[in-house]
PDB file of C-alpha atoms in Angstrom:
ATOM      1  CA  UNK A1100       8.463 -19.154  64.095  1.00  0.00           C
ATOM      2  CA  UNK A1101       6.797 -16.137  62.407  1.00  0.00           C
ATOM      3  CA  UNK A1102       5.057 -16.705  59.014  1.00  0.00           C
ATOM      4  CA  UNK A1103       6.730 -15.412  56.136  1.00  0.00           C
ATOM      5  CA  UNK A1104       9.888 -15.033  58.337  1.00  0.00           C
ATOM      6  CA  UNK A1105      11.654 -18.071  56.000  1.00  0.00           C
ATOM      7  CA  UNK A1106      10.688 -18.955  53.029  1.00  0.00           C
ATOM      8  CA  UNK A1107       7.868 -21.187  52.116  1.00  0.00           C
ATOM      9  CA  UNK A1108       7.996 -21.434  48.391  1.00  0.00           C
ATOM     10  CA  UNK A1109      10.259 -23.174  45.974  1.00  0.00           C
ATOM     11  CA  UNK A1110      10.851 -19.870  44.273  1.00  0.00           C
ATOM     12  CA  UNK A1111      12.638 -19.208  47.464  1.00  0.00           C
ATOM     13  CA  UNK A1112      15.288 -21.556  47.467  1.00  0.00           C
ATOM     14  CA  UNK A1113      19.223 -21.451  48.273  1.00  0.00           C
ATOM     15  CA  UNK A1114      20.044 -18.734  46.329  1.00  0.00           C
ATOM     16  CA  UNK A1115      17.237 -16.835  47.559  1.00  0.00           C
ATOM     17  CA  UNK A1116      18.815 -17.697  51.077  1.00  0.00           C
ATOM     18  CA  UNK A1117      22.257 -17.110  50.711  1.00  0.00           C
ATOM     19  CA  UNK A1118      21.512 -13.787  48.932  1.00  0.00           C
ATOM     20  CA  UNK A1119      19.767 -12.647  51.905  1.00  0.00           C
ATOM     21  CA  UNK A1120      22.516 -13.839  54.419  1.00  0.00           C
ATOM     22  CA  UNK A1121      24.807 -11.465  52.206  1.00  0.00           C
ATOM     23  CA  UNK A1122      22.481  -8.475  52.897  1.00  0.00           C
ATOM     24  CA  UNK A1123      22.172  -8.987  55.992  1.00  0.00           C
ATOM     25  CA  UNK A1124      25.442  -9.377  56.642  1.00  0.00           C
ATOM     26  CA  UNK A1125      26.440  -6.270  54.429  1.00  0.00           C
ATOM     27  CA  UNK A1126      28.599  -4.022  56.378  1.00  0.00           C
ATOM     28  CA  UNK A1127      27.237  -1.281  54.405  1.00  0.00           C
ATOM     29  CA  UNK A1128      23.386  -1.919  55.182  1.00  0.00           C
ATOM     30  CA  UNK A1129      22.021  -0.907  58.255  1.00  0.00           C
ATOM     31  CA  UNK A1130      19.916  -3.559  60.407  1.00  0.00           C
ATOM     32  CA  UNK A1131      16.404  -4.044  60.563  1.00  0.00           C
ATOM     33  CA  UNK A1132      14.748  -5.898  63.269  1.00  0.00           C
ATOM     34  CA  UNK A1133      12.846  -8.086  61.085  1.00  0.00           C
ATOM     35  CA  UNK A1134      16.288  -9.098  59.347  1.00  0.00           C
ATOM     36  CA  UNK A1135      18.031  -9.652  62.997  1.00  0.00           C
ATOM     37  CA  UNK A1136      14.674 -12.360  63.805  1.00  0.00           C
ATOM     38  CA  UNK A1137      15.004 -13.665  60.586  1.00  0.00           C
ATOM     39  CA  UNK A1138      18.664 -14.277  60.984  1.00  0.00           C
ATOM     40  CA  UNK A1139      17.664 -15.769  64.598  1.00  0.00           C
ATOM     41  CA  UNK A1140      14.687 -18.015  62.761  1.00  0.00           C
ATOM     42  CA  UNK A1141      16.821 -19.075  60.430  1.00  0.00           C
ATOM     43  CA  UNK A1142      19.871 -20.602  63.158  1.00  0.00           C
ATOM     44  CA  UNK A1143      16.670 -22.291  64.653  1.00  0.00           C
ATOM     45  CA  UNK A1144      15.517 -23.729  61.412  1.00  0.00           C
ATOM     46  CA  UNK A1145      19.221 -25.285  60.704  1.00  0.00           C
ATOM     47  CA  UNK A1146      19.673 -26.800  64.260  1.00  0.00           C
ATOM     48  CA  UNK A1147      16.322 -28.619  64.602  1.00  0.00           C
ATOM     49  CA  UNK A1148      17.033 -29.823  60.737  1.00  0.00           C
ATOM     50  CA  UNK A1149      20.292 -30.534  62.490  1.00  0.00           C
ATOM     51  CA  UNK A1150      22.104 -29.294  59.337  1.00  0.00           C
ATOM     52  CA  UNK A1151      25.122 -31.505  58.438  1.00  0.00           C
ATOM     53  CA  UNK A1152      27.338 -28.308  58.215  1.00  0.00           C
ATOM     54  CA  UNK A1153      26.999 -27.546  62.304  1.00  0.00           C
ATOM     55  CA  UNK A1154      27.868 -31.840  63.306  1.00  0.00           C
ATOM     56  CA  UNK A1155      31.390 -30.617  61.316  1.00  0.00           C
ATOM     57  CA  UNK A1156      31.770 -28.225  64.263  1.00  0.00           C
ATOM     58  CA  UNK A1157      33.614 -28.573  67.188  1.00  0.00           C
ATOM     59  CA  UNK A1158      32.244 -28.230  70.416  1.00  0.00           C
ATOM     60  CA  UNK A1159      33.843 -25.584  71.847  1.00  0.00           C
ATOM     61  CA  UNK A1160      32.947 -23.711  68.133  1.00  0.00           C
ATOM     62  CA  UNK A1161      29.093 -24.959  68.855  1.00  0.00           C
ATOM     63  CA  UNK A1162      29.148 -23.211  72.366  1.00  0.00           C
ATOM     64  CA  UNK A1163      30.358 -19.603  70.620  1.00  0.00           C
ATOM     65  CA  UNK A1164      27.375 -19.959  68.019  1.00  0.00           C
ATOM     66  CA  UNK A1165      25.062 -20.349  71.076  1.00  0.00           C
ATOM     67  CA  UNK A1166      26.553 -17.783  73.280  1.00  0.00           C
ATOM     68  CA  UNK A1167      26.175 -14.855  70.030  1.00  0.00           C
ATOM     69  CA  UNK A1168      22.470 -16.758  69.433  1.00  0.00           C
ATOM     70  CA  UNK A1169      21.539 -15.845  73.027  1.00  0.00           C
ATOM     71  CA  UNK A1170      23.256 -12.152  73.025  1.00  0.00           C
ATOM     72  CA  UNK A1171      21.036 -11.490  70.295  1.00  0.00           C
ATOM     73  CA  UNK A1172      17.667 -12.923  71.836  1.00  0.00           C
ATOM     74  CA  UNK A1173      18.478 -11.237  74.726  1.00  0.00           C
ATOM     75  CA  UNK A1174      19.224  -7.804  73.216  1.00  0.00           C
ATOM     76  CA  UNK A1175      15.871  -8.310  71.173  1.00  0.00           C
ATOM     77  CA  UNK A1176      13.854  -9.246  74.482  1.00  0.00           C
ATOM     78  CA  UNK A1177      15.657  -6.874  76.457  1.00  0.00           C
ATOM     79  CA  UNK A1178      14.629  -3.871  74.183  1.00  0.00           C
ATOM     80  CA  UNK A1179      17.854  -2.804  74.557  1.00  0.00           C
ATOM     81  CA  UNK A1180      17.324   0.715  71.917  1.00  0.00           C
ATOM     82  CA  UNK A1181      20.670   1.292  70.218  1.00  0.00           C
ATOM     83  CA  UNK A1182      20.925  -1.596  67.922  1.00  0.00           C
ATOM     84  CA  UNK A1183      21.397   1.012  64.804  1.00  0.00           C
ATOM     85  CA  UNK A1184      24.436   2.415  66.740  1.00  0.00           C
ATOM     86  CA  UNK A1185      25.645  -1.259  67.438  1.00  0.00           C
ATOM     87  CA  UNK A1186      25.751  -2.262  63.698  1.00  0.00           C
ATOM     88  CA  UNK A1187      28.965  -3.566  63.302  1.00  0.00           C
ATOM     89  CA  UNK A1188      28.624  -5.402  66.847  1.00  0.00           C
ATOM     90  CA  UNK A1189      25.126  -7.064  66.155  1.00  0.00           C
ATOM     91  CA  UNK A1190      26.577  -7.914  62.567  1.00  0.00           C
ATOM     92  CA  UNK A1191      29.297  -9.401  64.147  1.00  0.00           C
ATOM     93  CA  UNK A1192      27.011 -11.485  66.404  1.00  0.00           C
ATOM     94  CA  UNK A1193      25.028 -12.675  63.596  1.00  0.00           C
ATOM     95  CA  UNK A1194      28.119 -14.080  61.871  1.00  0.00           C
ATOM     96  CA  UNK A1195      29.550 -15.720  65.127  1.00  0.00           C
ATOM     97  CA  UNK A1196      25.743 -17.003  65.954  1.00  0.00           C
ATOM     98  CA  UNK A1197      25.329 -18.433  62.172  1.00  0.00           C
ATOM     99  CA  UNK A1198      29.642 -19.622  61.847  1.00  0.00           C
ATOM    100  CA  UNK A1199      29.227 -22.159  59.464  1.00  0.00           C
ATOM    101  CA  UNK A1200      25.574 -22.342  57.922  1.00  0.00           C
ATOM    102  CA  UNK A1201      26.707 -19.764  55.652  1.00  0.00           C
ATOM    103  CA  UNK A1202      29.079 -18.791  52.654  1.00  0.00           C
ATOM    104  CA  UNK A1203      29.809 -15.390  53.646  1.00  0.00           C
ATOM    105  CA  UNK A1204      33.146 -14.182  53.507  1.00  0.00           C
ATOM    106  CA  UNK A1205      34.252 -12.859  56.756  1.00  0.00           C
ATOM    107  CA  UNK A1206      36.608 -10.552  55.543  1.00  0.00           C
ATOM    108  CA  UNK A1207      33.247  -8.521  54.503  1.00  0.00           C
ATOM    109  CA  UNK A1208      32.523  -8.546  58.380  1.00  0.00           C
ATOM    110  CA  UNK A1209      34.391  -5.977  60.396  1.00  0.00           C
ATOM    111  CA  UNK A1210      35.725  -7.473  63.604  1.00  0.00           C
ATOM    112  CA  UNK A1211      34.024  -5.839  67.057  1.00  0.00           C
ATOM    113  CA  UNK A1212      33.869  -8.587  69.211  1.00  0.00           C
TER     114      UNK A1212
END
């Protein structure tokens, strides 16, 4: 994991968190790479803390999370250019990839899958 990627202080806390999964996901806000690894940094984070939120998930529901986790690190290893002009797509992957370690609404997501 980067440093500086999650945060480190207690000024940074879950409202600092869930504020920045609501820009990020933001259908008015264009991407930034560093947002897309943080997103990615984040998943990681919640799985090896094994965050009570994903054992509520089914596993059919666990193996979608994975498969959008993997698009994503794929896309970003790949260098595939063209994320701007994918931003409804990639935001769309990061919602599927984090499905339930968040509170944002996905009616604020616009459906490109």
């Amino acid at each position: 994991m980067t440093q500086g990627a999650l945060p480190q202080t207690s000024a940074a806390g879950p409202d600092w968190t869930e504020h920045k999964l609501e820009q990020i996901m933001d259908p008015t806000r264009p991407l930034c790479r560093e947002e897309i690894v943080w997103m990615l940094e984040y998943i990681k984070k919640k799985v090896a803390e094994e965050d009570p939120n994903l054992t509520d998930l089914s596993q059919p529901r666990l193996l979608k999370n994975f498969r959008y986790f993997a698009e994503i690190a794929l896309m970003l290893i790949q260098r595939r250019g063209g994320h701007d002009m994918e931003a409804d797509r990639l935001k769309n992957w990061l919602y599927e990839a984090s499905f339930g370690l968040h509170q944002v609404k996905p009616d604020r997501i616009k459906r490109h899958l």
